[in-house]
Amino acid sequence: MTLVVGWPPHRDDPAALHLAATLARSAGEDLLLVSVVPRAWPTPVASHVDRDFARWAEEYGDRAVASAREALAATCPDVAADAVAVAGSSVAGALVAEAERLAAPMVVVGSGVEGAWGTVVLGSTADRLLHSSPVPVALAPRGHRSDPDLRVRRATCAFRGDDSSRTALRRAARICRGIGADLRVATFGVRGKVMYPPEVLGEGDVLAAYLSRTSAAQEAAVAALGELRPAHVETAVATGATWAEALERLAWQPGDLLVVGSSSASLMSRLFLGSNATKIVRSSPVPVVVVP
């Protein structure tokens, strides 16, 4: 099968390509780099501006494809891949259309430009994909780079103990079994300021109770994986004053992915992140895969 990779014609950060190459190499998939160019005007114009625009868009697409193929040759010559330019009024919509046309198992995109280097930044395309994609979306941190032979070694599933995170865990386990990677089930919590006197149940007590409940739910969910369970599974709980601090409490290594489930309120099997899940994604030190 083929992974669809968003390749912006005007960007020179190959983060999405580096992540896509790691994913494709791990799963034995092909890559298709897709550059979305403006759609030609639907009605002719007397001054022929429409023809000039169509010609410009075609040339723009040709340059994008040439750039993508150069990047493929330089980054992952060991992975079967190609590049195309497609016309569309929405980048996210065009990427979803290509994914549906190819029955792609995943769409891979990079981060937006307004954010810190090394973090996942939800730009406009990624944000729209998370509201519209019927398939998992992989998000590369800004400036992400990987070694030429890197494969996925471990997937960490962010687990909160509800039905949607149990579904995400099954998806993560299936990914790990398919590529021979380890699985880590992690629950993250944020400690707030103490707002009550000691004799009143405070936020710290609520957090401790939640983490205790979720730890038990982790073990039950792992046991329920059955044949989907990978060879090596570990569980973890991490807390901090912020989501970033909580994620930093875990050890991360090259070849790690963070798998996050969509909100339980998502509609029509599309992806949608709740507020805490969005904060976890933005705080992740490794690439993120958001699953329905």
Short mmCIF file of C-alpha atoms in Angstrom, two decimals:
data_model
loop_
_atom_site.label_atom_id
_atom_site.label_comp_id
_atom_site.label_asym_id
_atom_site.label_seq_id
_atom_site.Cartn_x
_atom_site.Cartn_y
_atom_site.Cartn_z
CA MET A 1 0.00 0.00 0.00
CA THR A 2 0.97 3.64 -0.33
CA LEU A 3 1.41 6.36 2.28
CA VAL A 4 0.29 9.81 1.13
CA VAL A 5 2.75 12.56 2.10
CA GLY A 6 1.96 16.25 1.92
CA TRP A 7 4.78 18.07 0.12
CA PRO A 8 4.22 21.86 0.10
CA PRO A 9 5.67 23.36 -3.10
CA HIS A 10 6.99 26.43 -1.27
CA ARG A 11 8.57 24.75 1.79
CA ASP A 12 12.10 23.44 2.18
CA ASP A 13 11.68 21.51 5.46
CA PRO A 14 11.70 17.78 4.60
CA ALA A 15 10.49 16.74 8.08
CA ALA A 16 7.38 14.99 6.73
CA LEU A 17 9.47 13.07 4.21
CA HIS A 18 11.92 11.88 6.88
CA LEU A 19 9.04 10.62 9.02
CA ALA A 20 7.25 9.05 6.04
CA ALA A 21 10.43 7.25 4.99
CA THR A 22 10.80 5.75 8.48
CA LEU A 23 7.16 4.62 8.45
CA ALA A 24 7.36 3.20 4.93
CA ARG A 25 10.64 1.42 5.61
CA SER A 26 9.19 -0.14 8.76
CA ALA A 27 5.96 -1.35 7.15
CA GLY A 28 7.18 -2.13 3.63
CA GLU A 29 4.95 0.57 2.14
CA ASP A 30 5.43 2.88 -0.84
CA LEU A 31 5.36 6.67 -0.68
CA LEU A 32 3.53 9.20 -2.81
CA LEU A 33 4.54 12.82 -2.25
CA VAL A 34 1.58 15.04 -3.12
CA SER A 35 1.93 18.75 -3.88
CA VAL A 36 -1.36 20.63 -4.03
CA VAL A 37 -1.48 23.50 -6.50
CA PRO A 38 -4.28 26.04 -7.05
CA ARG A 39 -7.18 24.84 -9.16
CA ALA A 40 -7.68 26.58 -12.52
CA TRP A 41 -10.62 28.96 -12.84
CA PRO A 42 -13.77 27.08 -13.90
CA THR A 43 -15.00 29.73 -16.36
CA PRO A 44 -13.07 31.42 -19.21
CA VAL A 45 -12.12 35.09 -18.89
CA ALA A 46 -12.10 37.44 -21.87
CA SER A 47 -8.59 38.69 -21.11
CA HIS A 48 -7.29 35.09 -21.04
CA VAL A 49 -6.02 35.60 -17.51
CA ASP A 50 -7.52 32.21 -16.72
CA ARG A 51 -5.25 30.54 -19.27
CA ASP A 52 -2.22 32.35 -17.89
CA PHE A 53 -3.17 31.22 -14.40
CA ALA A 54 -3.65 27.61 -15.53
CA ARG A 55 -0.25 27.67 -17.25
CA TRP A 56 1.39 29.11 -14.13
CA ALA A 57 -0.27 26.48 -11.90
CA GLU A 58 0.93 23.68 -14.18
CA GLU A 59 4.50 24.99 -14.17
CA TYR A 60 4.30 25.48 -10.41
CA GLY A 61 3.23 21.86 -10.03
CA ASP A 62 6.01 20.64 -12.32
CA ARG A 63 8.61 22.44 -10.20
CA ALA A 64 7.11 20.97 -7.03
CA VAL A 65 7.24 17.43 -8.45
CA ALA A 66 10.85 17.91 -9.55
CA SER A 67 11.75 19.20 -6.07
CA ALA A 68 9.96 16.27 -4.42
CA ARG A 69 11.75 13.70 -6.57
CA GLU A 70 15.11 15.27 -5.77
CA ALA A 71 14.27 15.08 -2.06
CA LEU A 72 13.24 11.44 -2.41
CA ALA A 73 16.51 10.54 -4.10
CA ALA A 74 18.52 12.34 -1.42
CA THR A 75 16.54 11.18 1.63
CA CYS A 76 15.26 7.66 1.04
CA PRO A 77 16.56 6.02 -2.15
CA ASP A 78 15.79 2.63 -0.56
CA VAL A 79 12.02 3.33 -0.45
CA ALA A 80 9.77 2.92 -3.50
CA ALA A 81 8.29 6.37 -4.03
CA ASP A 82 7.03 8.92 -6.52
CA ALA A 83 5.61 12.44 -6.57
CA VAL A 84 2.60 14.10 -8.16
CA ALA A 85 0.96 17.51 -8.25
CA VAL A 86 -2.81 17.71 -7.90
CA ALA A 87 -5.12 20.70 -8.20
CA GLY A 88 -7.34 21.60 -5.30
CA SER A 89 -8.94 24.48 -3.45
CA SER A 90 -7.98 22.92 -0.10
CA VAL A 91 -4.67 21.22 0.65
CA ALA A 92 -6.21 19.01 3.32
CA GLY A 93 -9.14 18.11 1.06
CA ALA A 94 -6.83 17.19 -1.81
CA LEU A 95 -4.66 15.00 0.44
CA VAL A 96 -7.73 13.19 1.79
CA ALA A 97 -9.00 12.68 -1.77
CA GLU A 98 -5.67 11.13 -2.79
CA ALA A 99 -5.68 8.92 0.31
CA GLU A 100 -9.18 7.70 -0.52
CA ARG A 101 -8.30 7.14 -4.18
CA LEU A 102 -5.29 5.01 -3.24
CA ALA A 103 -6.90 3.39 -0.16
CA ALA A 104 -3.86 4.73 1.71
CA PRO A 105 -3.48 3.60 5.33
CA MET A 106 -2.12 6.97 6.47
CA VAL A 107 -1.49 10.61 5.56
CA VAL A 108 1.82 12.16 6.65
CA VAL A 109 2.36 15.91 7.01
CA GLY A 110 4.86 18.26 8.58
CA SER A 111 4.36 20.98 11.17
CA GLY A 112 3.41 24.59 10.68
CA VAL A 113 6.07 27.28 10.69
CA GLU A 114 4.80 29.23 13.71
CA GLY A 115 6.32 27.27 16.55
CA ALA A 116 9.44 25.99 18.27
CA TRP A 117 11.90 23.79 16.42
CA GLY A 118 11.57 20.14 17.40
CA THR A 119 7.89 20.35 18.41
CA VAL A 120 4.69 19.39 16.64
CA VAL A 121 3.00 22.54 15.40
CA LEU A 122 -0.55 22.15 14.13
CA GLY A 123 -0.63 24.34 11.03
CA SER A 124 -3.77 24.98 9.01
CA THR A 125 -3.37 21.85 6.86
CA ALA A 126 -2.76 19.53 9.82
CA ASP A 127 -5.62 21.07 11.77
CA ARG A 128 -8.04 20.56 8.88
CA LEU A 129 -6.82 17.01 8.35
CA LEU A 130 -7.55 16.23 11.99
CA HIS A 131 -11.13 17.38 11.37
CA SER A 132 -11.64 15.57 8.07
CA SER A 133 -9.33 12.59 7.54
CA PRO A 134 -10.90 9.12 7.72
CA VAL A 135 -7.43 7.55 8.09
CA PRO A 136 -4.64 8.07 10.64
CA VAL A 137 -2.57 11.25 10.29
CA ALA A 138 1.15 11.25 11.12
CA LEU A 139 2.61 14.58 12.24
CA ALA A 140 6.34 15.34 12.03
CA PRO A 141 7.87 17.84 14.47
CA ARG A 142 9.46 20.94 12.97
CA GLY A 143 12.93 20.11 11.66
CA HIS A 144 12.50 16.36 12.22
CA ARG A 145 15.33 14.30 10.75
CA SER A 146 16.02 10.57 10.81
CA ASP A 147 18.91 8.31 9.88
CA PRO A 148 18.70 6.71 6.42
CA ASP A 149 18.07 3.24 7.85
CA LEU A 150 15.84 4.19 10.79
CA ARG A 151 12.73 2.11 11.47
CA VAL A 152 10.00 2.47 14.06
CA ARG A 153 11.21 0.76 17.23
CA ARG A 154 8.45 1.61 19.69
CA ALA A 155 5.00 3.18 19.73
CA THR A 156 3.77 4.88 22.89
CA CYS A 157 -0.02 5.00 23.15
CA ALA A 158 -1.39 7.93 25.16
CA PHE A 159 -4.01 6.20 27.31
CA ARG A 160 -6.74 7.88 29.34
CA GLY A 161 -8.92 4.87 30.15
CA ASP A 162 -11.97 5.58 27.96
CA ASP A 163 -13.36 3.74 24.94
CA SER A 164 -11.59 5.94 22.38
CA SER A 165 -8.18 5.39 23.99
CA ARG A 166 -8.82 1.64 24.14
CA THR A 167 -9.55 1.80 20.41
CA ALA A 168 -6.34 3.78 19.91
CA LEU A 169 -4.46 1.14 21.90
CA ARG A 170 -5.72 -1.60 19.62
CA ARG A 171 -4.66 0.43 16.58
CA ALA A 172 -1.23 1.02 18.12
CA ALA A 173 -0.87 -2.68 18.96
CA ARG A 174 -1.80 -3.63 15.40
CA ILE A 175 0.82 -1.20 14.06
CA CYS A 176 3.47 -2.63 16.40
CA ARG A 177 2.70 -6.22 15.48
CA GLY A 178 2.78 -5.37 11.80
CA ILE A 179 6.24 -3.81 11.95
CA GLY A 180 7.79 -5.70 14.86
CA ALA A 181 7.96 -2.69 17.20
CA ASP A 182 7.56 -2.53 20.98
CA LEU A 183 4.46 -1.02 22.60
CA ARG A 184 4.35 1.32 25.57
CA VAL A 185 1.05 2.33 27.16
CA ALA A 186 1.40 5.68 28.93
CA THR A 187 -0.96 7.84 30.94
CA PHE A 188 -0.06 11.50 31.37
CA GLY A 189 -1.33 13.85 34.07
CA VAL A 190 -0.81 17.50 34.98
CA ARG A 191 -0.55 18.68 38.57
CA GLY A 192 -2.38 21.92 39.24
CA LYS A 193 -1.88 24.39 42.05
CA VAL A 194 -3.25 23.36 45.45
CA MET A 195 -6.50 25.31 45.80
CA TYR A 196 -7.99 23.74 48.94
CA PRO A 197 -6.94 23.23 52.57
CA PRO A 198 -5.48 19.79 53.39
CA GLU A 199 -8.70 18.46 54.89
CA VAL A 200 -10.56 18.98 51.60
CA LEU A 201 -10.03 16.67 48.65
CA GLY A 202 -7.81 18.78 46.42
CA GLU A 203 -6.67 18.66 42.83
CA GLY A 204 -3.61 16.59 43.74
CA ASP A 205 -5.82 13.94 45.33
CA VAL A 206 -8.10 13.92 42.31
CA LEU A 207 -5.09 13.48 40.02
CA ALA A 208 -3.70 10.65 42.16
CA ALA A 209 -7.05 8.87 42.15
CA TYR A 210 -7.37 9.31 38.39
CA LEU A 211 -3.88 7.96 37.74
CA SER A 212 -4.48 4.99 40.03
CA ARG A 213 -7.70 4.14 38.21
CA THR A 214 -6.09 4.59 34.82
CA SER A 215 -3.10 2.40 35.74
CA ALA A 216 -5.51 -0.43 36.50
CA ALA A 217 -7.33 0.30 33.25
CA GLN A 218 -4.00 0.12 31.40
CA GLU A 219 -3.37 -3.41 32.62
CA ALA A 220 -6.92 -4.49 31.77
CA ALA A 221 -6.72 -2.97 28.30
CA VAL A 222 -3.37 -4.64 27.59
CA ALA A 223 -4.75 -7.99 28.73
CA ALA A 224 -7.76 -7.49 26.43
CA LEU A 225 -5.50 -7.12 23.38
CA GLY A 226 -5.28 -10.89 23.08
CA GLU A 227 -3.61 -11.90 19.81
CA LEU A 228 -2.98 -8.24 18.97
CA ARG A 229 -0.54 -7.94 21.87
CA PRO A 230 3.03 -7.32 20.64
CA ALA A 231 5.92 -9.36 21.99
CA HIS A 232 7.08 -6.56 24.30
CA VAL A 233 4.65 -4.28 26.15
CA GLU A 234 5.31 -1.89 29.02
CA THR A 235 3.12 0.55 30.92
CA ALA A 236 4.00 3.94 32.36
CA VAL A 237 2.48 6.88 34.22
CA ALA A 238 4.04 10.34 33.98
CA THR A 239 2.99 13.59 35.64
CA GLY A 240 4.29 17.12 35.59
CA ALA A 241 3.37 20.74 36.15
CA THR A 242 2.68 20.99 32.40
CA TRP A 243 1.94 18.53 29.64
CA ALA A 244 5.42 19.09 28.22
CA GLU A 245 6.98 18.29 31.59
CA ALA A 246 4.84 15.16 31.93
CA LEU A 247 5.97 13.87 28.53
CA GLU A 248 9.59 14.69 29.33
CA ARG A 249 9.41 12.38 32.37
CA LEU A 250 9.43 9.41 29.99
CA ALA A 251 12.56 8.29 28.15
CA TRP A 252 12.37 8.76 24.38
CA GLN A 253 14.68 7.46 21.68
CA PRO A 254 15.07 7.58 17.89
CA GLY A 255 12.43 5.41 16.25
CA ASP A 256 9.76 6.32 18.82
CA LEU A 257 6.21 7.33 17.89
CA LEU A 258 3.44 8.73 20.06
CA VAL A 259 -0.02 7.39 19.17
CA VAL A 260 -2.98 9.52 20.23
CA GLY A 261 -6.65 8.63 19.83
CA SER A 262 -9.29 11.02 18.57
CA SER A 263 -12.00 12.43 20.79
CA SER A 264 -14.81 10.08 21.74
CA ALA A 265 -17.16 12.75 20.41
CA SER A 266 -15.72 12.66 16.88
CA LEU A 267 -18.25 12.31 14.09
CA MET A 268 -18.41 9.97 11.12
CA SER A 269 -15.11 8.26 12.04
CA ARG A 270 -13.19 11.48 11.34
CA LEU A 271 -10.32 12.56 13.54
CA PHE A 272 -10.83 15.21 16.18
CA LEU A 273 -8.69 15.95 19.21
CA GLY A 274 -10.02 17.00 22.57
CA SER A 275 -8.28 19.85 24.39
CA ASN A 276 -5.97 17.65 26.49
CA ALA A 277 -5.06 15.45 23.52
CA THR A 278 -4.17 18.55 21.53
CA LYS A 279 -1.89 19.72 24.35
CA ILE A 280 -0.20 16.31 24.45
CA VAL A 281 0.36 16.40 20.69
CA ARG A 282 1.88 19.87 20.86
CA SER A 283 4.15 18.80 23.73
CA SER A 284 5.40 15.60 22.11
CA PRO A 285 9.18 15.33 21.61
CA VAL A 286 8.66 12.64 18.92
CA PRO A 287 6.47 12.24 15.81
CA VAL A 288 2.78 11.72 16.51
CA VAL A 289 0.21 9.47 14.84
CA VAL A 290 -3.41 10.45 15.47
CA VAL A 291 -5.80 7.55 14.91
CA PRO A 292 -9.61 7.48 14.59
#
